[in-house]
Amino acid sequence: MVRVAVLDDYQNVALEMADWSSLPAGTELEVFSEHLDDIEAVAERLREFEIVVAMRERTPFTRDLLEKLPRLELLVTTGSQNAAIDVEAARELGAIVSGTGSLGFGTSELTWALILALARQIPREDRAIREGGWQVALGQGLRGGTLGILGLGNLGTQVARIGAAFGMEIVAWSQNLTAERAEEAGAQLVALEELLERSDVVTIHLKLSDRTRGLIGADELAAMKDSAYIINTSRGPIIDEDALVEALEAGTIAGAGLDTFDREPLPLDHPLRSLPNTVLTPHVGYVIEDGYRVYYEHAVENITAFLRGSPVRVIEENAGYQSGI
């Protein structure tokens, strides 16, 4: 008997997304929808499982946790990388880490959902209608405005193309971005300070690293227009969360659309939950049905291949592992 745990199935849909019955005979599957933060609780839950399927970075697999899972042989992460898994520690402890394919457009689409929700005051108008009101806010148009993109990789480029379709001027910055690469994406390379000063919308599409953690702090937020919005569908710690709350409370920026946070799930008493000039989503950039089907179908394939002695989609390096992400 081989036991398989599927973690953090928040929507209770994992069993619908793939044919788990195709797993080899003798495989016992258990799905957990309740998220656990405490490392001891996670270890107790998983102690008897040989195989674990992790949904993105919802549960970090640090060396401390992996050392408490002596039966673990295969750890499957959805996606091709997972900065919350210590791949080196897993390998040293005798466990294989494998990944899955993914779809590359969900997060860019959500980015625009947040931009439009903020600019056109959609949550406020929706709430007003349900409460008996009618036209309570004044929206902002995007055409002719400036879109500032931090990080012009695959996602940033998708966001830039949509911005151009809205008739926006596109400026971009990252540590390694070149003028030629920016031009290819329809953007102009500018310094970070200039981007913050000029942009009507600033959107973040950088990987979390030592260089980007806290990149947007109090000084950077102060450089933005008081009419500007900031969007983060990347990783929460890229923005100094305390500084962001202060800027939103003071009105030195117009609002924020956030899909990622320093701590997830976002604590119930967090001030971001009560600020009226925010649109918040619970890290759902990748949470679309088509994407989930790819994740879980590949997870089933990975498990089957492993049990037959030929592991597939093996992740060999930490690829940006962040302890305590």
PDB file of C-alpha atoms in Angstrom:
ATOM      1  CA  MET A   1       0.000   0.000   0.000  1.00  0.00           C
ATOM      2  CA  VAL A   2       1.312   3.429  -1.027  1.00  0.00           C
ATOM      3  CA  ARG A   3      -0.381   6.442   0.529  1.00  0.00           C
ATOM      4  CA  VAL A   4      -0.788   9.689  -1.445  1.00  0.00           C
ATOM      5  CA  ALA A   5      -1.765  13.008   0.157  1.00  0.00           C
ATOM      6  CA  VAL A   6      -3.130  15.903  -1.903  1.00  0.00           C
ATOM      7  CA  LEU A   7      -2.722  19.131   0.051  1.00  0.00           C
ATOM      8  CA  ASP A   8      -4.531  22.465   0.221  1.00  0.00           C
ATOM      9  CA  ASP A   9      -7.417  21.680  -2.101  1.00  0.00           C
ATOM     10  CA  TYR A  10      -9.151  24.897  -1.072  1.00  0.00           C
ATOM     11  CA  GLN A  11     -11.996  24.559  -3.581  1.00  0.00           C
ATOM     12  CA  ASN A  12     -12.503  20.788  -3.089  1.00  0.00           C
ATOM     13  CA  VAL A  13     -12.030  20.165  -6.805  1.00  0.00           C
ATOM     14  CA  ALA A  14      -8.842  18.076  -7.046  1.00  0.00           C
ATOM     15  CA  LEU A  15     -10.691  14.795  -7.535  1.00  0.00           C
ATOM     16  CA  GLU A  16     -12.670  16.294 -10.430  1.00  0.00           C
ATOM     17  CA  MET A  17      -9.625  17.609 -12.286  1.00  0.00           C
ATOM     18  CA  ALA A  18      -7.947  14.294 -13.163  1.00  0.00           C
ATOM     19  CA  ASP A  19      -8.564  10.559 -13.349  1.00  0.00           C
ATOM     20  CA  TRP A  20      -7.079   9.520 -10.024  1.00  0.00           C
ATOM     21  CA  SER A  21      -8.590   6.041 -10.462  1.00  0.00           C
ATOM     22  CA  SER A  22      -5.875   5.390 -13.057  1.00  0.00           C
ATOM     23  CA  LEU A  23      -3.228   5.252 -10.322  1.00  0.00           C
ATOM     24  CA  PRO A  24      -1.691   1.784  -9.890  1.00  0.00           C
ATOM     25  CA  ALA A  25      -3.502  -0.727  -7.725  1.00  0.00           C
ATOM     26  CA  GLY A  26      -2.592  -0.479  -4.069  1.00  0.00           C
ATOM     27  CA  THR A  27      -2.491   3.319  -4.084  1.00  0.00           C
ATOM     28  CA  GLU A  28      -4.512   4.984  -1.345  1.00  0.00           C
ATOM     29  CA  LEU A  29      -5.453   8.638  -1.924  1.00  0.00           C
ATOM     30  CA  GLU A  30      -6.446  11.238   0.671  1.00  0.00           C
ATOM     31  CA  VAL A  31      -7.280  14.869  -0.134  1.00  0.00           C
ATOM     32  CA  PHE A  32      -6.988  17.678   2.416  1.00  0.00           C
ATOM     33  CA  SER A  33      -8.802  20.961   1.924  1.00  0.00           C
ATOM     34  CA  GLU A  34      -8.004  22.472   5.326  1.00  0.00           C
ATOM     35  CA  HIS A  35      -4.723  24.400   5.306  1.00  0.00           C
ATOM     36  CA  LEU A  36      -2.314  23.996   8.224  1.00  0.00           C
ATOM     37  CA  ASP A  37       0.323  26.586   9.158  1.00  0.00           C
ATOM     38  CA  ASP A  38       2.023  24.883  12.092  1.00  0.00           C
ATOM     39  CA  ILE A  39       4.958  22.709  11.036  1.00  0.00           C
ATOM     40  CA  GLU A  40       4.265  20.106  13.720  1.00  0.00           C
ATOM     41  CA  ALA A  41       0.644  19.818  12.597  1.00  0.00           C
ATOM     42  CA  VAL A  42       1.699  19.427   8.974  1.00  0.00           C
ATOM     43  CA  ALA A  43       4.268  16.791   9.942  1.00  0.00           C
ATOM     44  CA  GLU A  44       1.690  14.870  11.948  1.00  0.00           C
ATOM     45  CA  ARG A  45      -0.752  14.954   9.034  1.00  0.00           C
ATOM     46  CA  LEU A  46       1.808  13.695   6.505  1.00  0.00           C
ATOM     47  CA  ARG A  47       3.902  11.342   8.625  1.00  0.00           C
ATOM     48  CA  GLU A  48       2.482   8.152   7.113  1.00  0.00           C
ATOM     49  CA  PHE A  49       2.436   9.231   3.457  1.00  0.00           C
ATOM     50  CA  GLU A  50       4.994   8.159   0.860  1.00  0.00           C
ATOM     51  CA  ILE A  51       3.786  10.637  -1.770  1.00  0.00           C
ATOM     52  CA  VAL A  52       2.575  14.225  -1.333  1.00  0.00           C
ATOM     53  CA  VAL A  53       1.058  16.543  -3.946  1.00  0.00           C
ATOM     54  CA  ALA A  54       1.522  20.206  -3.020  1.00  0.00           C
ATOM     55  CA  MET A  55      -0.509  23.002  -4.605  1.00  0.00           C
ATOM     56  CA  ARG A  56       1.997  25.723  -5.460  1.00  0.00           C
ATOM     57  CA  GLU A  57       3.484  27.447  -2.386  1.00  0.00           C
ATOM     58  CA  ARG A  58       0.539  27.054  -0.038  1.00  0.00           C
ATOM     59  CA  THR A  59       2.487  24.717   2.259  1.00  0.00           C
ATOM     60  CA  PRO A  60       6.262  25.336   2.468  1.00  0.00           C
ATOM     61  CA  PHE A  61       8.448  22.242   2.561  1.00  0.00           C
ATOM     62  CA  THR A  62      11.493  23.391   4.487  1.00  0.00           C
ATOM     63  CA  ARG A  63      14.331  21.159   5.640  1.00  0.00           C
ATOM     64  CA  ASP A  64      12.811  21.144   9.140  1.00  0.00           C
ATOM     65  CA  LEU A  65       9.532  19.772   7.819  1.00  0.00           C
ATOM     66  CA  LEU A  66      11.123  17.307   5.416  1.00  0.00           C
ATOM     67  CA  GLU A  67      13.217  15.858   8.244  1.00  0.00           C
ATOM     68  CA  LYS A  68       9.974  15.027  10.038  1.00  0.00           C
ATOM     69  CA  LEU A  69       8.657  13.011   7.076  1.00  0.00           C
ATOM     70  CA  PRO A  70      10.810   9.850   7.013  1.00  0.00           C
ATOM     71  CA  ARG A  71       8.403   7.941   4.748  1.00  0.00           C
ATOM     72  CA  LEU A  72       8.297  10.604   2.031  1.00  0.00           C
ATOM     73  CA  GLU A  73       9.574   9.332  -1.318  1.00  0.00           C
ATOM     74  CA  LEU A  74       7.968  11.652  -3.880  1.00  0.00           C
ATOM     75  CA  LEU A  75       6.914  15.285  -3.502  1.00  0.00           C
ATOM     76  CA  VAL A  76       4.953  16.619  -6.474  1.00  0.00           C
ATOM     77  CA  THR A  77       4.534  20.369  -6.844  1.00  0.00           C
ATOM     78  CA  THR A  78       2.099  21.881  -9.286  1.00  0.00           C
ATOM     79  CA  GLY A  79       4.094  24.015 -11.694  1.00  0.00           C
ATOM     80  CA  SER A  80       7.668  23.544 -12.846  1.00  0.00           C
ATOM     81  CA  GLN A  81       9.214  25.397  -9.891  1.00  0.00           C
ATOM     82  CA  ASN A  82       8.286  26.002  -6.276  1.00  0.00           C
ATOM     83  CA  ALA A  83      10.258  28.503  -4.215  1.00  0.00           C
ATOM     84  CA  ALA A  84       8.772  27.069  -1.011  1.00  0.00           C
ATOM     85  CA  ILE A  85      10.321  23.617  -1.450  1.00  0.00           C
ATOM     86  CA  ASP A  86      13.892  22.938  -0.371  1.00  0.00           C
ATOM     87  CA  VAL A  87      14.719  20.600  -3.244  1.00  0.00           C
ATOM     88  CA  GLU A  88      18.287  20.037  -2.071  1.00  0.00           C
ATOM     89  CA  ALA A  89      17.133  18.965   1.396  1.00  0.00           C
ATOM     90  CA  ALA A  90      14.542  16.629  -0.107  1.00  0.00           C
ATOM     91  CA  ARG A  91      17.168  14.991  -2.304  1.00  0.00           C
ATOM     92  CA  GLU A  92      19.569  14.580   0.632  1.00  0.00           C
ATOM     93  CA  LEU A  93      16.790  12.945   2.615  1.00  0.00           C
ATOM     94  CA  GLY A  94      15.999  10.501  -0.185  1.00  0.00           C
ATOM     95  CA  ALA A  95      12.894  12.088  -1.713  1.00  0.00           C
ATOM     96  CA  ILE A  96      12.356  13.037  -5.350  1.00  0.00           C
ATOM     97  CA  VAL A  97      10.692  16.353  -6.199  1.00  0.00           C
ATOM     98  CA  SER A  98       8.788  16.554  -9.464  1.00  0.00           C
ATOM     99  CA  GLY A  99       6.773  19.313 -11.126  1.00  0.00           C
ATOM    100  CA  THR A 100       4.023  19.712 -13.645  1.00  0.00           C
ATOM    101  CA  GLY A 101       3.216  21.814 -16.644  1.00  0.00           C
ATOM    102  CA  SER A 102       1.187  24.987 -16.291  1.00  0.00           C
ATOM    103  CA  LEU A 103      -0.698  27.564 -18.311  1.00  0.00           C
ATOM    104  CA  GLY A 104       1.009  30.899 -18.750  1.00  0.00           C
ATOM    105  CA  PHE A 105      -1.874  33.342 -18.975  1.00  0.00           C
ATOM    106  CA  GLY A 106      -4.032  33.144 -15.845  1.00  0.00           C
ATOM    107  CA  THR A 107      -2.021  35.643 -13.822  1.00  0.00           C
ATOM    108  CA  SER A 108      -1.809  38.232 -16.602  1.00  0.00           C
ATOM    109  CA  GLU A 109      -5.583  38.049 -17.042  1.00  0.00           C
ATOM    110  CA  LEU A 110      -6.122  38.513 -13.299  1.00  0.00           C
ATOM    111  CA  THR A 111      -3.762  41.494 -13.373  1.00  0.00           C
ATOM    112  CA  TRP A 112      -6.114  43.223 -15.782  1.00  0.00           C
ATOM    113  CA  ALA A 113      -9.154  42.201 -13.743  1.00  0.00           C
ATOM    114  CA  LEU A 114      -7.611  44.025 -10.767  1.00  0.00           C
ATOM    115  CA  ILE A 115      -6.621  47.079 -12.828  1.00  0.00           C
ATOM    116  CA  LEU A 116     -10.118  47.445 -14.275  1.00  0.00           C
ATOM    117  CA  ALA A 117     -11.810  46.781 -10.935  1.00  0.00           C
ATOM    118  CA  LEU A 118      -9.829  49.615  -9.355  1.00  0.00           C
ATOM    119  CA  ALA A 119     -10.028  52.086 -12.227  1.00  0.00           C
ATOM    120  CA  ARG A 120     -13.779  51.672 -12.729  1.00  0.00           C
ATOM    121  CA  GLN A 121     -14.591  51.212  -9.018  1.00  0.00           C
ATOM    122  CA  ILE A 122     -16.384  47.942  -9.766  1.00  0.00           C
ATOM    123  CA  PRO A 123     -16.479  46.483  -6.224  1.00  0.00           C
ATOM    124  CA  ARG A 124     -17.837  49.747  -4.824  1.00  0.00           C
ATOM    125  CA  GLU A 125     -20.524  50.080  -7.494  1.00  0.00           C
ATOM    126  CA  ASP A 126     -21.493  46.414  -7.147  1.00  0.00           C
ATOM    127  CA  ARG A 127     -21.836  46.790  -3.389  1.00  0.00           C
ATOM    128  CA  ALA A 128     -23.869  49.988  -3.760  1.00  0.00           C
ATOM    129  CA  ILE A 129     -26.374  48.361  -6.130  1.00  0.00           C
ATOM    130  CA  ARG A 130     -26.872  45.432  -3.750  1.00  0.00           C
ATOM    131  CA  GLU A 131     -27.480  47.929  -0.938  1.00  0.00           C
ATOM    132  CA  GLY A 132     -30.027  49.914  -2.944  1.00  0.00           C
ATOM    133  CA  GLY A 133     -27.734  52.622  -4.296  1.00  0.00           C
ATOM    134  CA  TRP A 134     -26.902  53.790  -7.814  1.00  0.00           C
ATOM    135  CA  GLN A 135     -23.762  55.426  -9.271  1.00  0.00           C
ATOM    136  CA  VAL A 136     -21.738  56.260  -6.170  1.00  0.00           C
ATOM    137  CA  ALA A 137     -18.216  56.552  -7.641  1.00  0.00           C
ATOM    138  CA  LEU A 138     -16.328  58.248 -10.454  1.00  0.00           C
ATOM    139  CA  GLY A 139     -14.233  55.869 -12.517  1.00  0.00           C
ATOM    140  CA  GLN A 140     -10.950  56.582 -14.282  1.00  0.00           C
ATOM    141  CA  GLY A 141     -10.253  55.890 -17.948  1.00  0.00           C
ATOM    142  CA  LEU A 142      -7.070  54.122 -19.008  1.00  0.00           C
ATOM    143  CA  ARG A 143      -6.635  55.341 -22.586  1.00  0.00           C
ATOM    144  CA  GLY A 144      -3.783  57.837 -22.781  1.00  0.00           C
ATOM    145  CA  GLY A 145      -2.483  56.864 -19.342  1.00  0.00           C
ATOM    146  CA  THR A 146       0.872  55.288 -18.520  1.00  0.00           C
ATOM    147  CA  LEU A 147       1.296  51.665 -17.496  1.00  0.00           C
ATOM    148  CA  GLY A 148       4.494  50.920 -15.573  1.00  0.00           C
ATOM    149  CA  ILE A 149       5.571  47.276 -15.584  1.00  0.00           C
ATOM    150  CA  LEU A 150       8.188  45.942 -13.163  1.00  0.00           C
ATOM    151  CA  GLY A 151       9.479  42.796 -14.810  1.00  0.00           C
ATOM    152  CA  LEU A 152       9.023  42.242 -18.535  1.00  0.00           C
ATOM    153  CA  GLY A 153       9.230  38.474 -18.804  1.00  0.00           C
ATOM    154  CA  ASN A 154       6.450  36.248 -20.113  1.00  0.00           C
ATOM    155  CA  LEU A 155       3.725  37.629 -17.830  1.00  0.00           C
ATOM    156  CA  GLY A 156       4.892  41.226 -18.003  1.00  0.00           C
ATOM    157  CA  THR A 157       4.941  41.082 -21.789  1.00  0.00           C
ATOM    158  CA  GLN A 158       1.377  39.746 -21.883  1.00  0.00           C
ATOM    159  CA  VAL A 159       0.278  42.585 -19.608  1.00  0.00           C
ATOM    160  CA  ALA A 160       2.079  45.100 -21.841  1.00  0.00           C
ATOM    161  CA  ARG A 161       0.277  43.898 -24.962  1.00  0.00           C
ATOM    162  CA  ILE A 162      -3.116  44.274 -23.299  1.00  0.00           C
ATOM    163  CA  GLY A 163      -2.117  47.731 -22.046  1.00  0.00           C
ATOM    164  CA  ALA A 164      -1.267  48.745 -25.586  1.00  0.00           C
ATOM    165  CA  ALA A 165      -4.696  47.536 -26.719  1.00  0.00           C
ATOM    166  CA  PHE A 166      -6.207  49.895 -24.140  1.00  0.00           C
ATOM    167  CA  GLY A 167      -4.248  52.743 -25.696  1.00  0.00           C
ATOM    168  CA  MET A 168      -1.805  53.146 -22.810  1.00  0.00           C
ATOM    169  CA  GLU A 169       1.823  54.206 -22.979  1.00  0.00           C
ATOM    170  CA  ILE A 170       4.002  51.353 -21.653  1.00  0.00           C
ATOM    171  CA  VAL A 171       7.153  51.888 -19.595  1.00  0.00           C
ATOM    172  CA  ALA A 172       9.107  49.102 -17.958  1.00  0.00           C
ATOM    173  CA  TRP A 173      11.994  48.350 -15.616  1.00  0.00           C
ATOM    174  CA  SER A 174      13.841  45.457 -14.077  1.00  0.00           C
ATOM    175  CA  GLN A 175      17.418  44.909 -12.988  1.00  0.00           C
ATOM    176  CA  ASN A 176      18.384  43.080 -16.201  1.00  0.00           C
ATOM    177  CA  LEU A 177      15.993  44.579 -18.741  1.00  0.00           C
ATOM    178  CA  THR A 178      17.568  46.018 -21.885  1.00  0.00           C
ATOM    179  CA  ALA A 179      16.189  48.739 -24.130  1.00  0.00           C
ATOM    180  CA  GLU A 180      16.044  46.254 -27.016  1.00  0.00           C
ATOM    181  CA  ARG A 181      14.038  43.707 -25.027  1.00  0.00           C
ATOM    182  CA  ALA A 182      11.656  46.416 -23.816  1.00  0.00           C
ATOM    183  CA  GLU A 183      11.122  47.654 -27.365  1.00  0.00           C
ATOM    184  CA  GLU A 184      10.314  44.116 -28.537  1.00  0.00           C
ATOM    185  CA  ALA A 185       7.508  44.042 -25.948  1.00  0.00           C
ATOM    186  CA  GLY A 186       6.204  47.441 -27.008  1.00  0.00           C
ATOM    187  CA  ALA A 187       7.595  49.224 -23.950  1.00  0.00           C
ATOM    188  CA  GLN A 188      10.159  51.896 -23.162  1.00  0.00           C
ATOM    189  CA  LEU A 189      12.925  51.099 -20.680  1.00  0.00           C
ATOM    190  CA  VAL A 190      13.131  53.725 -17.933  1.00  0.00           C
ATOM    191  CA  ALA A 191      14.715  53.976 -14.496  1.00  0.00           C
ATOM    192  CA  LEU A 192      12.663  52.702 -11.555  1.00  0.00           C
ATOM    193  CA  GLU A 193      12.193  56.198 -10.115  1.00  0.00           C
ATOM    194  CA  GLU A 194      10.962  57.568 -13.448  1.00  0.00           C
ATOM    195  CA  LEU A 195       8.559  54.660 -13.860  1.00  0.00           C
ATOM    196  CA  LEU A 196       7.032  55.295 -10.437  1.00  0.00           C
ATOM    197  CA  GLU A 197       6.723  59.029 -11.051  1.00  0.00           C
ATOM    198  CA  ARG A 198       5.123  58.720 -14.518  1.00  0.00           C
ATOM    199  CA  SER A 199       2.824  55.730 -14.180  1.00  0.00           C
ATOM    200  CA  ASP A 200      -0.912  55.808 -13.599  1.00  0.00           C
ATOM    201  CA  VAL A 201      -0.802  52.076 -12.934  1.00  0.00           C
ATOM    202  CA  VAL A 202       2.251  50.212 -11.596  1.00  0.00           C
ATOM    203  CA  THR A 203       2.114  46.427 -11.907  1.00  0.00           C
ATOM    204  CA  ILE A 204       4.668  43.943 -10.544  1.00  0.00           C
ATOM    205  CA  HIS A 205       5.812  40.842 -12.441  1.00  0.00           C
ATOM    206  CA  LEU A 206       9.149  40.057 -10.789  1.00  0.00           C
ATOM    207  CA  LYS A 207      10.325  36.896  -9.063  1.00  0.00           C
ATOM    208  CA  LEU A 208      10.856  37.133  -5.311  1.00  0.00           C
ATOM    209  CA  SER A 209      14.566  37.130  -4.499  1.00  0.00           C
ATOM    210  CA  ASP A 210      17.011  38.861  -2.197  1.00  0.00           C
ATOM    211  CA  ARG A 211      17.165  41.672  -4.775  1.00  0.00           C
ATOM    212  CA  THR A 212      13.416  42.183  -5.028  1.00  0.00           C
ATOM    213  CA  ARG A 213      12.268  41.596  -1.451  1.00  0.00           C
ATOM    214  CA  GLY A 214      11.075  44.986  -0.159  1.00  0.00           C
ATOM    215  CA  LEU A 215      11.837  46.605  -3.521  1.00  0.00           C
ATOM    216  CA  ILE A 216       8.788  48.851  -3.211  1.00  0.00           C
ATOM    217  CA  GLY A 217       9.015  50.598   0.159  1.00  0.00           C
ATOM    218  CA  ALA A 218       7.909  53.889   1.654  1.00  0.00           C
ATOM    219  CA  ASP A 219      10.174  55.996  -0.586  1.00  0.00           C
ATOM    220  CA  GLU A 220       9.040  54.252  -3.759  1.00  0.00           C
ATOM    221  CA  LEU A 221       5.358  54.551  -2.851  1.00  0.00           C
ATOM    222  CA  ALA A 222       5.880  58.241  -2.059  1.00  0.00           C
ATOM    223  CA  ALA A 223       7.293  58.735  -5.557  1.00  0.00           C
ATOM    224  CA  MET A 224       4.038  57.580  -7.146  1.00  0.00           C
ATOM    225  CA  LYS A 225       1.199  59.897  -8.150  1.00  0.00           C
ATOM    226  CA  ASP A 226      -1.545  60.223  -5.568  1.00  0.00           C
ATOM    227  CA  SER A 227      -3.937  59.199  -8.367  1.00  0.00           C
ATOM    228  CA  ALA A 228      -1.985  56.035  -9.238  1.00  0.00           C
ATOM    229  CA  TYR A 229      -2.749  52.391  -8.518  1.00  0.00           C
ATOM    230  CA  ILE A 230      -0.308  49.597  -7.688  1.00  0.00           C
ATOM    231  CA  ILE A 231      -0.974  45.960  -8.628  1.00  0.00           C
ATOM    232  CA  ASN A 232       0.819  42.920  -7.217  1.00  0.00           C
ATOM    233  CA  THR A 233       0.081  39.478  -8.639  1.00  0.00           C
ATOM    234  CA  SER A 234       3.685  38.329  -8.135  1.00  0.00           C
ATOM    235  CA  ARG A 235       4.743  37.815  -4.500  1.00  0.00           C
ATOM    236  CA  GLY A 236       3.672  39.818  -1.469  1.00  0.00           C
ATOM    237  CA  PRO A 237       7.090  40.567   0.060  1.00  0.00           C
ATOM    238  CA  ILE A 238       8.191  42.531  -3.031  1.00  0.00           C
ATOM    239  CA  ILE A 239       6.169  45.391  -1.511  1.00  0.00           C
ATOM    240  CA  ASP A 240       6.817  46.528   2.048  1.00  0.00           C
ATOM    241  CA  GLU A 241       3.352  45.704   3.393  1.00  0.00           C
ATOM    242  CA  ASP A 242       3.473  48.121   6.325  1.00  0.00           C
ATOM    243  CA  ALA A 243       4.513  50.970   4.037  1.00  0.00           C
ATOM    244  CA  LEU A 244       1.731  50.065   1.614  1.00  0.00           C
ATOM    245  CA  VAL A 245      -0.899  50.148   4.348  1.00  0.00           C
ATOM    246  CA  GLU A 246       0.359  53.569   5.456  1.00  0.00           C
ATOM    247  CA  ALA A 247       0.238  54.929   1.894  1.00  0.00           C
ATOM    248  CA  LEU A 248      -3.273  53.615   1.352  1.00  0.00           C
ATOM    249  CA  GLU A 249      -4.504  54.999   4.665  1.00  0.00           C
ATOM    250  CA  ALA A 250      -2.944  58.402   3.949  1.00  0.00           C
ATOM    251  CA  GLY A 251      -4.210  58.492   0.359  1.00  0.00           C
ATOM    252  CA  THR A 252      -0.760  59.119  -1.083  1.00  0.00           C
ATOM    253  CA  ILE A 253      -1.684  56.523  -3.727  1.00  0.00           C
ATOM    254  CA  ALA A 254      -5.205  55.945  -5.009  1.00  0.00           C
ATOM    255  CA  GLY A 255      -5.421  52.230  -4.381  1.00  0.00           C
ATOM    256  CA  ALA A 256      -3.953  48.755  -4.649  1.00  0.00           C
ATOM    257  CA  GLY A 257      -5.010  45.537  -6.344  1.00  0.00           C
ATOM    258  CA  LEU A 258      -3.387  42.631  -4.516  1.00  0.00           C
ATOM    259  CA  ASP A 259      -3.417  38.897  -5.162  1.00  0.00           C
ATOM    260  CA  THR A 260      -0.375  38.059  -3.017  1.00  0.00           C
ATOM    261  CA  PHE A 261       0.556  38.876   0.564  1.00  0.00           C
ATOM    262  CA  ASP A 262       3.365  38.476   3.087  1.00  0.00           C
ATOM    263  CA  ARG A 263       1.373  35.813   4.918  1.00  0.00           C
ATOM    264  CA  GLU A 264      -1.172  33.592   3.220  1.00  0.00           C
ATOM    265  CA  PRO A 265      -3.989  33.102   3.966  1.00  0.00           C
ATOM    266  CA  LEU A 266      -4.218  36.783   4.928  1.00  0.00           C
ATOM    267  CA  PRO A 267      -4.848  37.060   8.703  1.00  0.00           C
ATOM    268  CA  LEU A 268      -8.423  37.968   9.619  1.00  0.00           C
ATOM    269  CA  ASP A 269      -7.332  41.088  11.497  1.00  0.00           C
ATOM    270  CA  HIS A 270      -5.018  42.391   8.757  1.00  0.00           C
ATOM    271  CA  PRO A 271      -5.629  46.096   7.999  1.00  0.00           C
ATOM    272  CA  LEU A 272      -5.706  45.458   4.234  1.00  0.00           C
ATOM    273  CA  ARG A 273      -9.023  43.651   4.734  1.00  0.00           C
ATOM    274  CA  SER A 274     -10.743  46.849   5.884  1.00  0.00           C
ATOM    275  CA  LEU A 275      -9.213  49.486   3.595  1.00  0.00           C
ATOM    276  CA  PRO A 276     -11.778  50.815   1.092  1.00  0.00           C
ATOM    277  CA  ASN A 277      -9.241  51.607  -1.650  1.00  0.00           C
ATOM    278  CA  THR A 278      -8.109  48.017  -2.206  1.00  0.00           C
ATOM    279  CA  VAL A 279      -9.278  45.131  -4.355  1.00  0.00           C
ATOM    280  CA  LEU A 280      -8.080  41.868  -2.839  1.00  0.00           C
ATOM    281  CA  THR A 281      -8.028  38.349  -4.271  1.00  0.00           C
ATOM    282  CA  PRO A 282      -6.703  35.264  -2.412  1.00  0.00           C
ATOM    283  CA  HIS A 283      -3.673  34.338  -4.594  1.00  0.00           C
ATOM    284  CA  VAL A 284      -5.806  33.099  -7.473  1.00  0.00           C
ATOM    285  CA  GLY A 285      -3.719  34.233 -10.439  1.00  0.00           C
ATOM    286  CA  TYR A 286      -3.097  30.594 -11.365  1.00  0.00           C
ATOM    287  CA  VAL A 287      -6.462  29.316 -10.116  1.00  0.00           C
ATOM    288  CA  ILE A 288      -8.392  28.594 -13.303  1.00  0.00           C
ATOM    289  CA  GLU A 289     -10.033  25.321 -14.292  1.00  0.00           C
ATOM    290  CA  ASP A 290      -7.882  24.674 -17.356  1.00  0.00           C
ATOM    291  CA  GLY A 291      -4.749  25.218 -15.293  1.00  0.00           C
ATOM    292  CA  TYR A 292      -5.903  22.948 -12.497  1.00  0.00           C
ATOM    293  CA  ARG A 293      -6.561  20.168 -15.014  1.00  0.00           C
ATOM    294  CA  VAL A 294      -2.991  20.423 -16.280  1.00  0.00           C
ATOM    295  CA  TYR A 295      -1.632  20.441 -12.712  1.00  0.00           C
ATOM    296  CA  TYR A 296      -3.510  17.424 -11.478  1.00  0.00           C
ATOM    297  CA  GLU A 297      -3.374  15.363 -14.685  1.00  0.00           C
ATOM    298  CA  HIS A 298       0.405  15.755 -14.677  1.00  0.00           C
ATOM    299  CA  ALA A 299       0.513  14.947 -10.949  1.00  0.00           C
ATOM    300  CA  VAL A 300      -1.241  11.644 -11.668  1.00  0.00           C
ATOM    301  CA  GLU A 301       1.231  10.952 -14.470  1.00  0.00           C
ATOM    302  CA  ASN A 302       4.172  11.757 -12.164  1.00  0.00           C
ATOM    303  CA  ILE A 303       2.922   9.435  -9.437  1.00  0.00           C
ATOM    304  CA  THR A 304       2.254   6.608 -11.881  1.00  0.00           C
ATOM    305  CA  ALA A 305       5.688   6.952 -13.487  1.00  0.00           C
ATOM    306  CA  PHE A 306       7.391   7.038 -10.089  1.00  0.00           C
ATOM    307  CA  LEU A 307       5.598   3.913  -8.877  1.00  0.00           C
ATOM    308  CA  ARG A 308       6.672   2.153 -12.073  1.00  0.00           C
ATOM    309  CA  GLY A 309      10.296   3.078 -11.431  1.00  0.00           C
ATOM    310  CA  SER A 310      10.733   5.813 -14.070  1.00  0.00           C
ATOM    311  CA  PRO A 311      10.185   9.238 -12.478  1.00  0.00           C
ATOM    312  CA  VAL A 312       9.301  12.103 -14.835  1.00  0.00           C
ATOM    313  CA  ARG A 313       9.470  15.914 -14.626  1.00  0.00           C
ATOM    314  CA  VAL A 314      12.066  15.680 -11.861  1.00  0.00           C
ATOM    315  CA  ILE A 315      13.195  19.025 -10.413  1.00  0.00           C
ATOM    316  CA  GLU A 316      16.931  18.950  -9.779  1.00  0.00           C
ATOM    317  CA  GLU A 317      17.616  22.437  -8.351  1.00  0.00           C
ATOM    318  CA  ASN A 318      16.130  24.754  -5.768  1.00  0.00           C
ATOM    319  CA  ALA A 319      15.334  27.360  -8.455  1.00  0.00           C
ATOM    320  CA  GLY A 320      15.037  30.336  -6.154  1.00  0.00           C
ATOM    321  CA  TYR A 321      14.148  28.507  -2.924  1.00  0.00           C
ATOM    322  CA  GLN A 322      13.104  31.005  -0.241  1.00  0.00           C
ATOM    323  CA  SER A 323      13.042  29.740   3.316  1.00  0.00           C
ATOM    324  CA  GLY A 324      10.002  31.104   5.088  1.00  0.00           C
ATOM    325  CA  ILE A 325       8.455  32.517   1.890  1.00  0.00           C
TER     326      ILE A 325
END
